[in-house]
Coordinates of C-alpha atoms in Angstrom, one line a residue:
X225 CA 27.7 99.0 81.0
X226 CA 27.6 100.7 77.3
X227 CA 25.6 103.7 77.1
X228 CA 23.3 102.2 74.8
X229 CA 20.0 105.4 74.1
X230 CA 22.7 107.7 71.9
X231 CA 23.7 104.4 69.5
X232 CA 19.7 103.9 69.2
X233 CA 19.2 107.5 68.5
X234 CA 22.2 107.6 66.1
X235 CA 20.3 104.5 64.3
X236 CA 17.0 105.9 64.2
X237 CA 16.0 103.1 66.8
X238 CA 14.6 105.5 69.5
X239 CA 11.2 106.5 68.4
X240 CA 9.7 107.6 72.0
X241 CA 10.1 106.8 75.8
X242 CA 8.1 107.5 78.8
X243 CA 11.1 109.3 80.1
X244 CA 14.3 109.4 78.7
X245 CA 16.3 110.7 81.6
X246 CA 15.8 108.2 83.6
X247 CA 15.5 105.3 81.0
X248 CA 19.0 106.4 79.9
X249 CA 20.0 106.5 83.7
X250 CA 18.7 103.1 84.1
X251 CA 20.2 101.6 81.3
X252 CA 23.4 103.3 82.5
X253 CA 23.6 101.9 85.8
X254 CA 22.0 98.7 84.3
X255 CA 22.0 95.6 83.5
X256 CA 18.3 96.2 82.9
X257 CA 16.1 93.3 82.5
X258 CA 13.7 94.0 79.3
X259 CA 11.0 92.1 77.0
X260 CA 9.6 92.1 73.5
X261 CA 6.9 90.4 72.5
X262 CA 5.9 88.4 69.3
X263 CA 2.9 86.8 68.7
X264 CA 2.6 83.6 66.5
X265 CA -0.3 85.1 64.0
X266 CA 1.6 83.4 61.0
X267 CA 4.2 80.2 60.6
X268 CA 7.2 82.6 60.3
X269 CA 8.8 86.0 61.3
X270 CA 9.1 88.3 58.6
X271 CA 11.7 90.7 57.8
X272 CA 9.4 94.0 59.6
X273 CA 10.1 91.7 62.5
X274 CA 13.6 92.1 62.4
X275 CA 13.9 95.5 63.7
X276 CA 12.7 94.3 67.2
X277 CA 14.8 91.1 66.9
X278 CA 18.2 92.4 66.0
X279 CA 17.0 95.5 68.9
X280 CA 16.9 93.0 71.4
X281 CA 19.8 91.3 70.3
X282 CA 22.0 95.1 70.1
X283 CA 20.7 95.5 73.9
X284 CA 22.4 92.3 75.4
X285 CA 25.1 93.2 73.8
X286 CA 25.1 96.5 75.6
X287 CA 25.0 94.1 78.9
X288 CA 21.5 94.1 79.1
X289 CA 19.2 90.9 79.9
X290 CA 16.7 89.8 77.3
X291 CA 13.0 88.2 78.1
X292 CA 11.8 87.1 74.2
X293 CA 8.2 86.3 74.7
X294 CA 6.1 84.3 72.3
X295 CA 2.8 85.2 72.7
X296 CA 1.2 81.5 72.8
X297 CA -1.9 83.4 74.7
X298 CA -2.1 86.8 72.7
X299 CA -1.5 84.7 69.5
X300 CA -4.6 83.7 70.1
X301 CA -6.6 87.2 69.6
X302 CA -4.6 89.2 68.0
X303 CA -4.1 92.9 68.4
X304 CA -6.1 94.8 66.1
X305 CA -5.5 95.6 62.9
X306 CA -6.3 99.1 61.6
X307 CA -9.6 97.9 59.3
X308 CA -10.7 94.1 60.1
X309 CA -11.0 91.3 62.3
X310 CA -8.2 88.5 62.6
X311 CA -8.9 85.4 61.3
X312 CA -8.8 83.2 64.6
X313 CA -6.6 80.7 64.4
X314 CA -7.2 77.2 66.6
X315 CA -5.3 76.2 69.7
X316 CA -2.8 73.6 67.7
X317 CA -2.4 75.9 65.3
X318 CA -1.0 78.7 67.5
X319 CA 1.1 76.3 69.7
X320 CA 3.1 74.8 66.4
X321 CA 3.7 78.6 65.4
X322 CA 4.7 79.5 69.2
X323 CA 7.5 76.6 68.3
X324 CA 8.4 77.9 65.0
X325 CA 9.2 81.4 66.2
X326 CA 11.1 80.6 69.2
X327 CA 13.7 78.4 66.6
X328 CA 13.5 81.6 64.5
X329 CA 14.5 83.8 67.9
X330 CA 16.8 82.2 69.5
X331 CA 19.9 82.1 67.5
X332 CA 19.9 85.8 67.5
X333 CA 20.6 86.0 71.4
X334 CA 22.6 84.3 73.8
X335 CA 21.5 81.8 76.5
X336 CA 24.6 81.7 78.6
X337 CA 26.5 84.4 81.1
X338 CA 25.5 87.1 83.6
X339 CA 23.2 88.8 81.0
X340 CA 22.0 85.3 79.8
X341 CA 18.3 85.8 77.4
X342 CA 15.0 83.9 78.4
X343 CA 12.4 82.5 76.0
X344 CA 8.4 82.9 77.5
X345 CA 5.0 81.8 76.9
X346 CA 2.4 84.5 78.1
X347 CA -0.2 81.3 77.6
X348 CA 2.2 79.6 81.1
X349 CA 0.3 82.7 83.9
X350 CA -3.0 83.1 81.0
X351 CA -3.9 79.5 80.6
X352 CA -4.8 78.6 84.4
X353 CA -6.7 81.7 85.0
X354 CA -10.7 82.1 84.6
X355 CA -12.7 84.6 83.1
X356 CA -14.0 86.3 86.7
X357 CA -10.6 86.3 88.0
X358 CA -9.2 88.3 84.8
X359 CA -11.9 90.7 84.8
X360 CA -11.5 91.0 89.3
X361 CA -7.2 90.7 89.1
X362 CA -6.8 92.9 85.6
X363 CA -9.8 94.4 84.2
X364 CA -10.7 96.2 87.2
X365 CA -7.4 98.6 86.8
X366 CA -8.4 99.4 83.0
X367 CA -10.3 102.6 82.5
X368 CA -12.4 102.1 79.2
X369 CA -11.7 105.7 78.3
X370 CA -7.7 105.0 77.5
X371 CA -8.5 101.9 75.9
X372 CA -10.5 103.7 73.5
X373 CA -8.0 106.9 72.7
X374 CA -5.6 103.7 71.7
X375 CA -5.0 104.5 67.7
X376 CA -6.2 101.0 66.3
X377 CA -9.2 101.1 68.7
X378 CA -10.6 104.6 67.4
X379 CA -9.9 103.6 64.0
X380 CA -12.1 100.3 64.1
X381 CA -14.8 102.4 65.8
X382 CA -15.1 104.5 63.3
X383 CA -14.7 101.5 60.3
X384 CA -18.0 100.0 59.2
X385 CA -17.0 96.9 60.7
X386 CA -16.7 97.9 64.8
X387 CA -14.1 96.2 66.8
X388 CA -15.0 92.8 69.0
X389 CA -14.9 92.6 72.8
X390 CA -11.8 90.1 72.0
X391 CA -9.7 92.5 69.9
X392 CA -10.7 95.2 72.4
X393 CA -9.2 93.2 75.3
X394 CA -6.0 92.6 73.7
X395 CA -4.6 95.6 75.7
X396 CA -5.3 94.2 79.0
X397 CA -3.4 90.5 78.3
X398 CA -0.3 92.4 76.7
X399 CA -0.2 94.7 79.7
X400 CA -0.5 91.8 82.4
X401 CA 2.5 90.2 80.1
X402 CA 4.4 93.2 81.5
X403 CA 3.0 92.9 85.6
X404 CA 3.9 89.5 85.4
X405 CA 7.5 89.4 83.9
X406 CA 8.0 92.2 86.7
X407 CA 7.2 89.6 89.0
X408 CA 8.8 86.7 87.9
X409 CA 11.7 88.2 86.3
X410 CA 12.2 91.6 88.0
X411 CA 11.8 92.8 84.2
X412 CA 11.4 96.8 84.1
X413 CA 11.7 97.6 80.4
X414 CA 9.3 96.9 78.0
X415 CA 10.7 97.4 73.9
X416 CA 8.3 97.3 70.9
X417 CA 7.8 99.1 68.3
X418 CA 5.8 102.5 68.0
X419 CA 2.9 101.5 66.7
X420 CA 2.3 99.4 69.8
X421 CA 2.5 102.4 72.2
X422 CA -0.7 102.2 73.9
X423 CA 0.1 98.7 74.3
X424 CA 3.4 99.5 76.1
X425 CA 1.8 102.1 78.4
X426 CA -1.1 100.1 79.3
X427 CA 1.2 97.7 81.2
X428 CA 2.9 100.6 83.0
X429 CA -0.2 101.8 83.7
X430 CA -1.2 98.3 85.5
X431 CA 2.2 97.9 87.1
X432 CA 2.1 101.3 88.8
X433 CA -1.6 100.4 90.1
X434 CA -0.5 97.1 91.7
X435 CA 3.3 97.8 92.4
X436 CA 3.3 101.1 94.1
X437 CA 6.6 102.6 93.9
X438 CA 7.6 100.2 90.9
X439 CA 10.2 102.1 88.5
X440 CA 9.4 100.9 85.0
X441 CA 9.9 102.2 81.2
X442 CA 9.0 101.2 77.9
X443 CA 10.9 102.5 75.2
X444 CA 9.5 102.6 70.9
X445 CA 11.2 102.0 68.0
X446 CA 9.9 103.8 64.6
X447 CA 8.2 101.7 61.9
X448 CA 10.6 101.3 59.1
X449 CA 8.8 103.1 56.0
X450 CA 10.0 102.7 52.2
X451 CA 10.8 106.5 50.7
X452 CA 8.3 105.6 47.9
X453 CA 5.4 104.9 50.3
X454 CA 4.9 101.2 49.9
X455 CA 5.4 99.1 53.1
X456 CA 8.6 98.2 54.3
X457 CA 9.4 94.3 54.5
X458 CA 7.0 93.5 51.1
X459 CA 8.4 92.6 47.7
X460 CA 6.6 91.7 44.7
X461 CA 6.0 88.6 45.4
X462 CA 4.4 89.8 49.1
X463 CA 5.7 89.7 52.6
X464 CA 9.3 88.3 53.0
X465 CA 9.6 85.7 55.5
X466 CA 13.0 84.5 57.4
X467 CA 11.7 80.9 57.4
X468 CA 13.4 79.7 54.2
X469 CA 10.7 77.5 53.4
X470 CA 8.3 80.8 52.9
X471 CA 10.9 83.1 51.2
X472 CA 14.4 81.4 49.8
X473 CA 17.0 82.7 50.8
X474 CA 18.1 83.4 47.4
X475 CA 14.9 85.5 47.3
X476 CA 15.7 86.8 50.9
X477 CA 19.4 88.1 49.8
X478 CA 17.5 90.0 46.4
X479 CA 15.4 91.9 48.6
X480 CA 18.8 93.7 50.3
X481 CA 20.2 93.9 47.2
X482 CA 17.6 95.5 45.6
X483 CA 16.7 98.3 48.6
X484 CA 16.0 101.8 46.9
X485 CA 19.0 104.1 47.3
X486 CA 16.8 106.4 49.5
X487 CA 16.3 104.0 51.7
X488 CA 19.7 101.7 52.4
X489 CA 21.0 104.3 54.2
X490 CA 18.5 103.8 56.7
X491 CA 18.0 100.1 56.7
X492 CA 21.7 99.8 57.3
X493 CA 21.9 101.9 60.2
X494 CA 19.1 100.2 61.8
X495 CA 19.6 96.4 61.0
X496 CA 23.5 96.3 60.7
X497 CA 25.8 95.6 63.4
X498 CA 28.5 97.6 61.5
X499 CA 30.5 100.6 63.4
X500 CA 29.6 103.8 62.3
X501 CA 32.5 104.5 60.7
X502 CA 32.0 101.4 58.3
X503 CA 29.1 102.3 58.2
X504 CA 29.2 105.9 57.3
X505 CA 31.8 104.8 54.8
X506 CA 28.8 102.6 52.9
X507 CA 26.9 105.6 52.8
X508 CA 29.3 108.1 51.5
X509 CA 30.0 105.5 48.7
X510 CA 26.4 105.1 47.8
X511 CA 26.2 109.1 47.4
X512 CA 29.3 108.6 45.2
X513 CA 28.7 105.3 43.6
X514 CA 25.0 104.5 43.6
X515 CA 25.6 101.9 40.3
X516 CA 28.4 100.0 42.4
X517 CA 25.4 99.3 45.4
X518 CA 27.6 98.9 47.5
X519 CA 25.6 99.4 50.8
X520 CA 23.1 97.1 49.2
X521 CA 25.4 94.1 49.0
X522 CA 27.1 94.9 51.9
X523 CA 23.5 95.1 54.1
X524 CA 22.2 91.9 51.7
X525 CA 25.5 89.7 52.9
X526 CA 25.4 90.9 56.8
X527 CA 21.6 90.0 57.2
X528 CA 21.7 86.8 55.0
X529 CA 23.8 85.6 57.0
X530 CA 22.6 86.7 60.4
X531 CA 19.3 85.1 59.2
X532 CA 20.4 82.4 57.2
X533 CA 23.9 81.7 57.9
X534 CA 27.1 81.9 56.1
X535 CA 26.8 78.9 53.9
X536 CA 23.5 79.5 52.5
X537 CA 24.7 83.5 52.1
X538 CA 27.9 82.1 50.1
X539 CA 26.3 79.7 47.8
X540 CA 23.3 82.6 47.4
X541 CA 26.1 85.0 46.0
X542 CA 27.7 82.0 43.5
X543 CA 24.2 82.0 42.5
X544 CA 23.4 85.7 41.7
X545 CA 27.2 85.6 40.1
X546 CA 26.9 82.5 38.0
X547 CA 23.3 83.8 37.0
X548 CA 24.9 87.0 35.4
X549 CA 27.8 85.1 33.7
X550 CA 30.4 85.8 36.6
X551 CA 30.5 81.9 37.7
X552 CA 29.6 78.5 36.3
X553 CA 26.0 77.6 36.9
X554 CA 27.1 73.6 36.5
X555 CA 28.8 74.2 40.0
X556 CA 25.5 75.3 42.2
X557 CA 23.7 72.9 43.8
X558 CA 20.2 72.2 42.5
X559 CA 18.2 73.8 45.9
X560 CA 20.0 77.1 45.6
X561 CA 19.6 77.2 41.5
X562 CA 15.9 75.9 42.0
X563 CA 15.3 79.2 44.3
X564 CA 17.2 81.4 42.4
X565 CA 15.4 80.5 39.1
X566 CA 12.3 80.7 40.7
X567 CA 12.6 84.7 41.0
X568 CA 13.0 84.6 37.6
X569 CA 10.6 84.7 34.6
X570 CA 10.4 81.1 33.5
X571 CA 8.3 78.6 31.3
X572 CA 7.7 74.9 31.7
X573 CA 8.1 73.4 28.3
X574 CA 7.7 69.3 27.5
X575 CA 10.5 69.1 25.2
X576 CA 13.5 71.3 23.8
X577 CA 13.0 73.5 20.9
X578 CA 14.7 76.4 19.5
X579 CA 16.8 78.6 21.0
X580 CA 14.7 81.4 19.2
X581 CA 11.4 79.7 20.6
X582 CA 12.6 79.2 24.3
X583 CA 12.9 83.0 24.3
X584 CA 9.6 83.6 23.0
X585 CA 8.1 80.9 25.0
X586 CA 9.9 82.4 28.0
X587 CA 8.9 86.4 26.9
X588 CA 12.7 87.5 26.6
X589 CA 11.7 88.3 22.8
X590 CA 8.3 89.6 21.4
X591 CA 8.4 87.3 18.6
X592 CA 10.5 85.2 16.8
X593 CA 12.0 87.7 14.3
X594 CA 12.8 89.5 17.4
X595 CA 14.5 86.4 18.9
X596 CA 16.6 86.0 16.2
X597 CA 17.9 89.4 15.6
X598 CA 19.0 88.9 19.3
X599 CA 21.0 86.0 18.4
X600 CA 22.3 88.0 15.3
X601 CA 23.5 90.4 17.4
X602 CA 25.0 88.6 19.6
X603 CA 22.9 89.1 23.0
X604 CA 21.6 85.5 23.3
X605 CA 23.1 83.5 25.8
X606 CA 22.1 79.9 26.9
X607 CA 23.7 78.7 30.5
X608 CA 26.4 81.8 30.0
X609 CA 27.1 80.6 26.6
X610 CA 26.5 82.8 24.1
X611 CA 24.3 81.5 20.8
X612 CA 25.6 82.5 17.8
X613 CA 23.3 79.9 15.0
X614 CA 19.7 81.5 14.9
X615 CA 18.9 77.7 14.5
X616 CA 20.8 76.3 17.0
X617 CA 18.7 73.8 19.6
X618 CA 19.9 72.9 23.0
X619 CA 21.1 69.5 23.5
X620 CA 19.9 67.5 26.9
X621 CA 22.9 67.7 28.4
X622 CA 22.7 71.1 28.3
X623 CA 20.3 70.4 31.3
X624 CA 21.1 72.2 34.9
X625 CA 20.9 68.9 37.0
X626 CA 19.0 67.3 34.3
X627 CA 15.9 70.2 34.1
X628 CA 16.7 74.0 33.5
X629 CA 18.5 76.0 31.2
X630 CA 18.8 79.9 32.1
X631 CA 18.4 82.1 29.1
X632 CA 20.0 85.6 28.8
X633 CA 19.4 88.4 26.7
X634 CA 22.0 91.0 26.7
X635 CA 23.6 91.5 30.4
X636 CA 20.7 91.3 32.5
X637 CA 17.2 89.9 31.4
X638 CA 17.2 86.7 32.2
X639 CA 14.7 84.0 32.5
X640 CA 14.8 80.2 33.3
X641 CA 13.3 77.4 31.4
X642 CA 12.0 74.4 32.7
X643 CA 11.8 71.0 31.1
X644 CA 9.0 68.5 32.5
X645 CA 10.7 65.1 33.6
X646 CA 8.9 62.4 32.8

C-alpha cells in the first residue's frame, strides 16, 4: 500500500482527522474501505465538487476501496445552508439528478480489481424504514446538545429565519449513511470536506454507540478559497458546472486558464495528478514567468480533459488559438465555436453592415469615429483578417458556418457577431 496522509498533506488535502496516527496506520496497513457522499441538490456537479471527486479517485489509486454515494434520500432535505431554507425539491426530481451524478462520478474511478469502487443510494436502507423506527433505531443515540454546537446549526439559530426540524435532522440520516455502509460494506473511513465535520463525527459518534469496539475515522479536506475572497468554483457568469450542457467546455477550459496567479499554485497541487516534481516545476515557472501562464494551461488542459475528455479539450484549445489569430476559425466545428463565442461579447444583428458599425453595435469601439481610427490603424480584424477600408462590409460568405463573424480589436478584445437566419 502507498503511504497516502503525507501526499495529502503535501497537497493541502488533509484539513483535520479524528486521529491521525492511527488513520495513517490504517491506511498503511490498508486497503481501507472509505465513502464520500454527494447529494443531488442540482442537475450537475460543479467544479467545488471536484476536490472530493478527484480525492476519492487519488485514494484508490493509493489501493484503497471507494464507496461513492449519491444521496437519493439526503437529496431530499438537504444539509443546511448557513442563512436559508432549501428549496425542496420533488421525489422525480431528485431521482433523475441521483442518475445524472452517478454518470458524472463514475468515470473518475474504477469498477474492476481487488480495490474495485461501488456506487450507493442512501434512499435503498432510508426508503423502507418509518418514522417511529428512525426516531427508536437512530434518533435515540443523538444528544440534541452536539447537534446544536454543529456550525450551520448555531448559525440558523441565530438568523431571523430559525432552522426546520428537517434541516435539523439532516445529521442523523448522513450519520446512519456511515453505520450502515460499516455494515454492508465493512466501510471504516468516512472523507468529506471540512465544512461537513460535524456531519462526519456524528456518524462516528453512532457507530461507536451501536458497534462497540468498531475502529472507524473520518478524515476533512479544506474548502478551496480564492486569494481575493470570492468563492472558489464561481466565474462571472456563476457556478461552473462539469455537465457540459450547464457550462461548455470551452467555458470550462477559460476558467483554468484564467485562475489568479495566487491561486494556481494551489489549485494545481490539489486537483492535478502531476508528480511533484512536474509540478513544482509549474510553479517555479509561474514565479518566473507569470505572462507565459503556464500552470494555468497546464491545470486547464489536465482537468478538461479528466472532466471532459481529450477530444473536447483538443478542439477547446483550436478554439481559444483560432480565436486569437493562432488557427483558422473556418476549421472548428460549429458546437465548439458556438460555446466559445458565447463567452464573448456579441450582438445579434438582422443583416450585415459596416465593419465600422459591427464594432459599435458589438461595443469594441465607443463610436464610429472611434471604429474607424481602429481600422486606420490597423487594429481591426474580421475572422483573423485584418480590415484595412474604413468602408469595407462583410460579404456572406464571410459567415462561420453560415452565422458569426468574430471581430478583433487589437490582440485581444474580441467579440462575436451574430446574424439572424431567416
Amino acid at each position: 500500500m502507498t503511504d497516502i496522509v503525507d501526499d495529502l498533506k503535501w497537497r493541502g488535502l488533509f484539513a483535520q482527522s479524528t486521529d491521525q496516527d492511527a488513520l495513517r496506520k490504517a491506511l498503511a496497513d490498508g486497503p481501507v474501505t472509505f465513502y464520500c457522499g454527494f447529494d443531488p441538490t442540482a442537475a450537475s456537479l460543479h467544479v467545488g465538487h471536484l476536490v472530493q471527486v478527484l480525492t476519492v479517485r487519488r485514494l484508490q489509486q493509493a489501493g484503497h476501496r471507494p464507496i461513492a454515494l449519491v444521496g437519493g434520500a439526503t437529496g431530499q432535505i438537504g444539509d443546511p445552508r448557513p442563512t436559508a431554507e432549501r428549496t425542496l425539491n420533488d421525489p422525480e426530481t431528485v431521482a433523475n439528478w441521483v442518475t445524472r451524478l452517478r454518470a458524472q462520478i463514475e468515470p473518475f474511478l474504477s469498477f474492476e480489481g481487488p480495490n474495485a469502487a461501488t456506487m450507493v443510494n442512501n434512499l435503498d436502507w432510508t426508503a423502507g424504514m418509518s418514522a417511529i423506527e428512525f426516531l427508536r433505531d437512530i434518533g435515540k443515540h443523538f444528544r440534541v446538545s452536539k447537534m446544536l454546537a454543529k456550525d450551520s446549526v448555531a448559525r440558523r439559530l441565530e438568523s431571523d429565519q430559525g432552522i426546520s426540524y428537517t434541516e435539523f435532522s439532516y445529521q442523523l440520516l448522513q450519520g446512519m449513511d456511515f453505520l450502515e455502509l460499516y455494515r454492508r460494506h465493512g466501510c471504516t473511513l468516512q472523507q468529506g470536506g471540512s465544512d461537513q465535520w460535524g456531519n462526519l463525527t456524528a456518524g462516528l459518534d453512532l457507530i461507536h454507540r451501536l458497534e462497540p469496539g468498531a475502529e472507524v475515522h473520518a478524515l476533512a479536506t479544506p474548502l478551496m478559497v480564492k486569494a481575493d475572497g470570492t468563492k472558489f468554483g464561481k466565474s462571472e457568469s456563476g457556478a461552473v458546472w462539469l455537465d457540459p450542457e450547464m457550462t461548455t467546455p470551452y467555458a470550462f477550459y477559460q476558467f483554468w486558464l484564467n485562475v489568479d496567479d495566487r491561486d494556481v499554485s494551489s489549485y494545481m497541487r490539489i486537483l492535478s495528478f502531476k508528480s511533484r516534481e512536474q509540478l513544482e516545476e509549474l510553479e517555479k515557472l509561474t514565479e518566473e514567468r507569470p505572462q507565459a501562464r503556464a500552470a494555468q494551461r497546464a491545470l486547464a488542459e489536465e482537468l478538461t480533459t479528466l472532466v471532459h475528455g481529450e477530444e473536447q479539450c483538443a478542439a477547446v484549445i483550436a478554439a481559444s488559438k483560432a480565436l486569437f489569430g493562432q488557427g483558422e476559425l473556418a476549421g472548428l466545428d460549429e458546437a465548439t465555436l458556438g460555446a466559445s463565442l458565447s463567452e464573448l461579447p456579441h450582438a445579434k444583428v438582422a443583416a450585415l453592415g459596416s465593419v465600422v458599425d459591427l464594432f459599435v453595435e458589438v461595443g469594441l469601439a465607443p463610436s464610429k469615429s472611434a471604429a474607424r481610427r481602429t481600422v486606420k490603424e490597423g487594429g481591426a480584424y474580421v475572422n483573423n483578417v485584418k480590415v484595412a477600408d474604413e468602408d469595407a462590409v462583410p460579404a456572406p460568405e464571410d459567415l462561420l458556418h453560415g452565422r458569426w463573424l468574430v471581430l478583433r480589436r487589437g490582440k485581444k478584445n474580441l467579440a462575436a457577431i451574430e446574424v439572424a437566419v431567416g
